[in-house]
Amino acid sequence: MAIKVVQRRPLSLAERTYLPQILAGLKVTWDNLRRPPVTLQYPDERPTIPQGYRGVPTLVRDPHGREKCVSCQLCEFVCPPKAIRITPGEISETAENTHVEKAPKEFEINMLRCIYCGLCQEVCPEEAIWLQSQYSMTGTSRESMVNNKARLYELGGTLPDSHYKWDKKKAEAEKQAGGHH
Amino acid sequence: MVTDNKPSLVTINVDGVEHQVAAGANLVDALAKIGKEVPHYCYHPKLPVAGNCRMCLVELGSPLRDRATNEVILENGKPKIGWQPKPAIACATNVSAGLHVRLESPTVKSCREGVTEMILLNHPLDCPICDQAGECKLQEFSAEYGRGYSRYLDEKNAKPKKTKLGPRVTLDDERCILCSRCVRFCNDIAKDPVLGFVNRGSYNTLTCFPGRELNNNYSLNTVDICPVGALTSTDFRFKMRVWFLKKTPSICTESSTGVNTTVWSREGKIYRITPRQNDAVNDTWMPDSGRELYKIVEEDNRLTSAIVKGTRTSLESALNVADAILHQGSLAIVGSGHLSVEEQFFLAQLAKRTGAKTYMPAHRGQNDGLLISEDRTPNFRGALVTGLTDRNADHDLKTLASDIEAGRVSSLLICREDVTRLGLSAAILTKVRTVVISTHADATTSAAEVVIPGLTVFERSGNFINCQFRLQSFAQAIPGPAGVLPDVMILARLAKSETTAVWKTLAEQNPVLASVAQGLISSEGIALDGSAWSHLSFCESKLLKFAPQPKA
Amino acid sequence: MEQILNNLVLSPAWYYTAARGLLVIVVLMSIAAYSVLLERKASAWIQGRIGPNRTSHPVVAWIPFLGTFLMKGGFIQPAADGLKFLFKEDALPGHVRKITYILAPCIALAPALIALVMLPFGELPNGKIITLCPGADVGVLFMFAISSLGVYGIALAGWSANSKYPFLGAVRGSAQLISYELAMGLSVLTVFLATATPQENNALSLVSMVKAQTGAWNVFMHPIAALIFLICIFAEANRHPFDMPESETDLVGGFHTEYGAFKFGLFFVAEYSHMVIGSSLFILMFLGGWHILPWVPTIGTGVVASLLGLAAFFIKLAAFLFFFVWVRWTVPRFRYDQVMRIGWRVLLPVAVANLIVYFLWYALKG
């Protein structure tokens, strides 16, 4: 890009006294003063949370109430401040969703570290971790600011799931179980 | 067998560029050596070629020659190349002079796309729960050479999942791409042919022979060589994703074979041990039993603080007491083949200073003909090289016991050995003042006056000399328990010596080690000249890469 | 000796004086405190905020309607601020010059209090002047002399803190005061030329100045002098855009960087006291003092007129304090070199020229 040199216009006498500018400034602040305040009285009034808001990361269940997370640890890997800590575990043979094989034994998100970037939600292959509308996290100790698995599911609740990826796999397997010869 | 150390080189042409490679080498290996990757699943340099995955298809050609004159036909001043009409697999091709290879042509590209698509037809794509994710060849090659989407509309085949092939290996048949590496390993390396394929076409399934299971001591190598997540380690299953793990080169302490290993750890916790390739020692294999050794780190009877007369105390005061004991009268030292070369060196210095007699307890087991030798300590040769001992290992300590009974020994230093198993009972130990350096509590430590905690092989670094007189390094993978000093520092202090000059002194004192300077030991290790000790009768018999010296 | 002591301690006049002294402090402190509230509220309004609206006391909150109003208006806030300053730990940094460090805030506040005593607010029906120290009509020279002493507090604070930023702030403050004092004096001189009668006793009296404005206010008669004086009182009070001694952005906190707790509170009050005094002087000299409107001598008679006059003065004062605040949240701070340039190269020549023009005007008029 070419650089164009612009000559600075010499100031007029009125401009050099600086007074008209100050008066204009005073008018601007006066106009502002007469406008109503935009402040939200926070604890009494709450903001409306828009769609797609990135609040506290939570774990969600599918409409059947089963946990969606398979502890692939991609969120733990992608998390820039290393706020997520997962202990993977195996789903027991007797569980209803044993065909999913893997689930987190423990899942911790340290909200003192979390920067609400949403990369965990973006990377999750199971759509199990969501940044929802909860925005106010308080605690009285460092430990209380670490959300464990139970708390994450309590915050997350249930989200609709149109895929049922693992159920489809199970159904296909059962259909073919009769043999193929 | 190539007996010549310097194989003759031939010129091959890869995508129009000429390279010098070793004659007769496998084309995949030769190309890897010049930095060209040929994607492959079934080919493994240490296994027979099967050629069934078809991933390594390349275009091959050679200069055309006139049938009559056998002259190279020129075209525009260059030799005219006769390209084979169909692509060929690189893994079944040996390099010959004038070979022309195309790795980047449209044909090769479409071959790879096609093969990847076919392999992925019935692959479950359950990477989120698959332990192989992160070190999966299928994942890598699909990303690099695949088309990125599937045109397959039908249902995928369902195959057995979570099959327990043996005590340590779990099989997921849906993920299997039928490369047959595991079958060939069991047949040719482990000599325990229990795996095979049943059914045909899409229903082709890996399985164990009826009534058999994959339970040999090398079964976990099938997990290592499986290019996908079909065979997984039951011990490591769902424990941790591999991309979090830190890799540390180490040496297996199971036997004097000195198997090269990689220790995989995260934040001070070891998750698994896998073999590290060393063609002079263990190729790419290691026994299952050696992979379990990391569990000693977190065993309940681990010693984490110094003990004097049954009470826990600071390391400093325990070392002062130990120092007084070692210099109070006639000392005997029980060394160990589990000590590193450096530690043995300081122990030998201490023995020299105090005029102590030294003993090296023997640990003997069965030779399995592959990677486990009779001597179940990693570093008996180190004791010879450092001068800690000059005779064969002691099968019992009866001489020492009678010396103690006769009052000829008044104090005793024991390193990493439970002497109560070798005829030195706790009752005898109480007759002398005993200092023990050990990692775990046992009958010996409970009978000793001073116990100083030691570090396991994963928590310290050093060098071992294996049965081939090969000097090999191991590095610290995880931090030790808080407040525990490395054994080498403790022994150096007891020997009133400095840790810094250990290799300089060793190289000066010992002609065998003259060429070795610490820090320059390569990952394959350094073969030392062991002829000075050929008069000793070593216990090891033939192994995968070791043959005992014929007796003169 | 005993006689003097008796006179001092026991005479009713002494109690009277003491009560008035207390009154000065209470009035000034509360005006300063509520100036702070005005500052906080006005800045909030200008920035689209609400300002202090939470502080209250259970007793106040219990009053229906009024309690809510007091809380929302932030009227309890100054008390909370003052209490906070009073009860904070009064830390003494280890590297300061202790005696002067403790003395500096007192020296900053004392001139403000003294000057306030001398300010006339209104006129009683009997012609007496309403002021906190009746009978001492000391005139404008005294006011200038005393209020200029305020910079000693700043200079002393900056020097005794033994740290570079306070020192820089103090140096800037002193330089600024000297630069603007000159123009200020010269600008006022033109007004006194017009109003003072040469033979009169109290030629430079503020009261006679107000009385001279019964008709036209001086701001209309001497607009240039008024403008120069206005700019100068901004500089004298160290208010934006002339807050050189503080300059938070480049000097951390300027002269009071090393101060905290009540000592900082005293500096705070001193700054707002200077605002009050500067505003009062401008009102008395240019805005007709306690006259309600220009060209309107009096409204009502007797006590009503006095009360209306007093009210007019305080309404003007409140408006002028608001103007101080308004300017602060409009105009950014000048650079130090700009401050010096305006003082020496603009205001001083203009003031001198203004004086000469008036000299000539009066000389020609005869």
Short mmCIF file of C-alpha atoms in Angstrom, two decimals, chain B residues 18-171:
data_model
loop_
_atom_site.label_atom_id
_atom_site.label_comp_id
_atom_site.label_asym_id
_atom_site.label_seq_id
_atom_site.Cartn_x
_atom_site.Cartn_y
_atom_site.Cartn_z
CA GLU B 18 18.59 -40.41 -7.54
CA HIS B 19 19.50 -41.85 -4.15
CA GLN B 20 22.16 -44.23 -2.87
CA VAL B 21 20.71 -47.08 -0.85
CA ALA B 22 21.97 -50.43 0.43
CA ALA B 23 21.71 -53.17 -2.17
CA GLY B 24 19.18 -55.85 -1.46
CA ALA B 25 17.38 -53.90 1.25
CA ASN B 26 13.64 -54.00 1.48
CA LEU B 27 12.25 -51.08 -0.50
CA VAL B 28 10.11 -49.80 2.41
CA ASP B 29 13.14 -49.74 4.73
CA ALA B 30 15.42 -48.28 2.06
CA LEU B 31 12.99 -45.45 1.36
CA ALA B 32 12.49 -44.83 5.08
CA LYS B 33 16.24 -44.44 5.44
CA ILE B 34 16.32 -41.67 2.84
CA GLY B 35 13.34 -39.95 4.47
CA LYS B 36 10.57 -41.15 2.16
CA GLU B 37 7.61 -42.66 3.91
CA VAL B 38 5.75 -45.49 2.26
CA PRO B 39 2.53 -46.08 4.19
CA HIS B 40 2.17 -49.68 5.26
CA TYR B 41 0.28 -51.79 7.78
CA CYS B 42 1.25 -55.44 7.39
CA TYR B 43 4.95 -54.99 6.73
CA HIS B 44 7.19 -55.14 9.81
CA PRO B 45 10.97 -55.15 9.41
CA LYS B 46 11.38 -57.95 11.96
CA LEU B 47 8.65 -60.21 10.57
CA PRO B 48 8.29 -62.16 7.34
CA VAL B 49 6.67 -60.25 4.50
CA ALA B 50 2.99 -61.02 4.00
CA GLY B 51 1.95 -58.33 1.55
CA ASN B 52 -1.74 -58.44 2.35
CA CYS B 53 -2.64 -54.87 3.30
CA ARG B 54 -1.75 -53.40 -0.14
CA MET B 55 -1.16 -49.97 1.40
CA CYS B 56 2.43 -49.76 0.18
CA LEU B 57 1.55 -49.93 -3.53
CA VAL B 58 4.01 -47.93 -5.59
CA GLU B 59 4.88 -47.75 -9.27
CA LEU B 60 8.08 -49.51 -10.21
CA GLY B 61 10.14 -49.38 -13.35
CA SER B 62 13.61 -50.02 -14.76
CA PRO B 63 15.62 -48.79 -17.76
CA LEU B 64 14.70 -50.58 -20.96
CA ARG B 65 17.43 -52.48 -22.75
CA ASP B 66 17.68 -53.42 -26.37
CA ARG B 67 17.03 -57.16 -26.65
CA ALA B 68 19.66 -57.59 -29.27
CA THR B 69 22.51 -55.52 -27.92
CA ASN B 70 21.58 -55.28 -24.22
CA GLU B 71 22.24 -51.55 -24.55
CA VAL B 72 20.17 -49.12 -22.51
CA ILE B 73 17.62 -47.48 -24.78
CA LEU B 74 17.89 -43.71 -24.66
CA GLU B 75 15.09 -41.23 -25.10
CA ASN B 76 15.96 -37.55 -25.33
CA GLY B 77 19.40 -38.44 -24.07
CA LYS B 78 18.07 -40.19 -20.97
CA PRO B 79 17.45 -43.89 -20.42
CA LYS B 80 13.92 -44.88 -21.36
CA ILE B 81 12.11 -46.34 -18.36
CA GLY B 82 9.85 -49.31 -18.71
CA TRP B 83 7.19 -48.84 -16.04
CA GLN B 84 5.39 -51.93 -14.83
CA PRO B 85 1.80 -51.79 -16.07
CA LYS B 86 0.33 -52.29 -12.59
CA PRO B 87 1.47 -50.90 -9.21
CA ALA B 88 3.45 -53.25 -6.98
CA ILE B 89 3.82 -53.50 -3.23
CA ALA B 90 7.04 -51.95 -1.95
CA CYS B 91 7.34 -54.33 0.98
CA ALA B 92 7.84 -57.30 -1.30
CA THR B 93 10.42 -55.52 -3.42
CA ASN B 94 14.13 -55.59 -2.78
CA VAL B 95 16.27 -52.76 -3.97
CA SER B 96 18.31 -53.36 -7.10
CA ALA B 97 20.46 -51.06 -9.18
CA GLY B 98 18.57 -48.76 -11.53
CA LEU B 99 15.23 -49.29 -9.86
CA HIS B 100 12.80 -46.46 -10.54
CA VAL B 101 10.05 -45.73 -8.02
CA ARG B 102 7.10 -43.38 -8.18
CA LEU B 103 5.67 -42.43 -4.79
CA GLU B 104 3.70 -39.35 -5.71
CA SER B 105 2.07 -40.23 -9.01
CA PRO B 106 -1.73 -40.05 -9.47
CA THR B 107 -1.88 -43.84 -9.71
CA VAL B 108 -0.12 -44.31 -6.37
CA LYS B 109 -2.29 -41.65 -4.79
CA SER B 110 -5.49 -43.28 -5.98
CA CYS B 111 -4.18 -46.70 -4.87
CA ARG B 112 -3.70 -45.38 -1.35
CA GLU B 113 -7.10 -43.72 -1.34
CA GLY B 114 -8.74 -46.90 -2.54
CA VAL B 115 -6.98 -49.13 -0.02
CA THR B 116 -7.76 -46.75 2.82
CA GLU B 117 -11.39 -46.59 1.82
CA MET B 118 -11.63 -50.36 1.66
CA ILE B 119 -9.98 -50.85 5.03
CA LEU B 120 -12.29 -48.26 6.56
CA LEU B 121 -15.43 -49.91 5.12
CA ASN B 122 -16.05 -51.96 8.21
CA HIS B 123 -13.85 -50.07 10.64
CA PRO B 124 -15.97 -48.87 13.54
CA LEU B 125 -14.35 -45.39 13.78
CA ASP B 126 -14.61 -45.49 17.56
CA CYS B 127 -11.40 -43.55 18.03
CA PRO B 128 -12.78 -41.72 21.10
CA ILE B 129 -12.76 -44.95 23.08
CA CYS B 130 -9.89 -46.68 21.30
CA ASP B 131 -6.60 -46.95 23.17
CA GLN B 132 -4.63 -46.90 19.94
CA ALA B 133 -5.79 -43.38 19.09
CA GLY B 134 -2.74 -41.19 18.88
CA GLU B 135 -0.38 -43.97 17.84
CA CYS B 136 -2.67 -45.60 15.27
CA LYS B 137 -1.29 -46.10 11.80
CA LEU B 138 -4.80 -46.27 10.36
CA GLN B 139 -5.63 -42.91 11.95
CA GLU B 140 -2.46 -41.34 10.60
CA PHE B 141 -2.66 -42.75 7.10
CA SER B 142 -6.39 -42.04 6.79
CA ALA B 143 -5.68 -38.42 7.58
CA GLU B 144 -2.73 -38.27 5.24
CA TYR B 145 -3.70 -40.48 2.34
CA GLY B 146 -7.43 -41.11 2.71
CA ARG B 147 -10.17 -39.30 0.85
CA GLY B 148 -11.70 -37.92 4.04
CA TYR B 149 -15.24 -39.24 3.63
CA SER B 150 -16.97 -42.54 3.06
CA ARG B 151 -19.16 -43.55 0.15
CA TYR B 152 -20.33 -46.69 1.94
CA LEU B 153 -24.06 -46.70 2.58
CA ASP B 154 -24.65 -50.16 4.04
CA GLU B 155 -24.41 -51.25 7.61
CA LYS B 156 -20.99 -52.05 8.91
CA ASN B 157 -20.18 -55.61 9.86
CA ALA B 158 -20.52 -56.50 13.51
CA LYS B 159 -17.73 -58.64 14.86
CA PRO B 160 -16.75 -59.85 18.34
CA LYS B 161 -15.66 -57.12 20.68
CA LYS B 162 -13.89 -57.15 24.05
CA THR B 163 -12.56 -60.68 23.41
CA LYS B 164 -10.04 -61.83 25.99
CA LEU B 165 -7.40 -63.48 23.80
CA GLY B 166 -5.29 -64.25 26.83
CA PRO B 167 -4.53 -63.01 30.31
CA ARG B 168 -2.98 -59.81 29.04
CA VAL B 169 -4.41 -59.13 25.60
CA THR B 170 -7.89 -57.92 24.64
CA LEU B 171 -9.12 -58.15 21.04
#
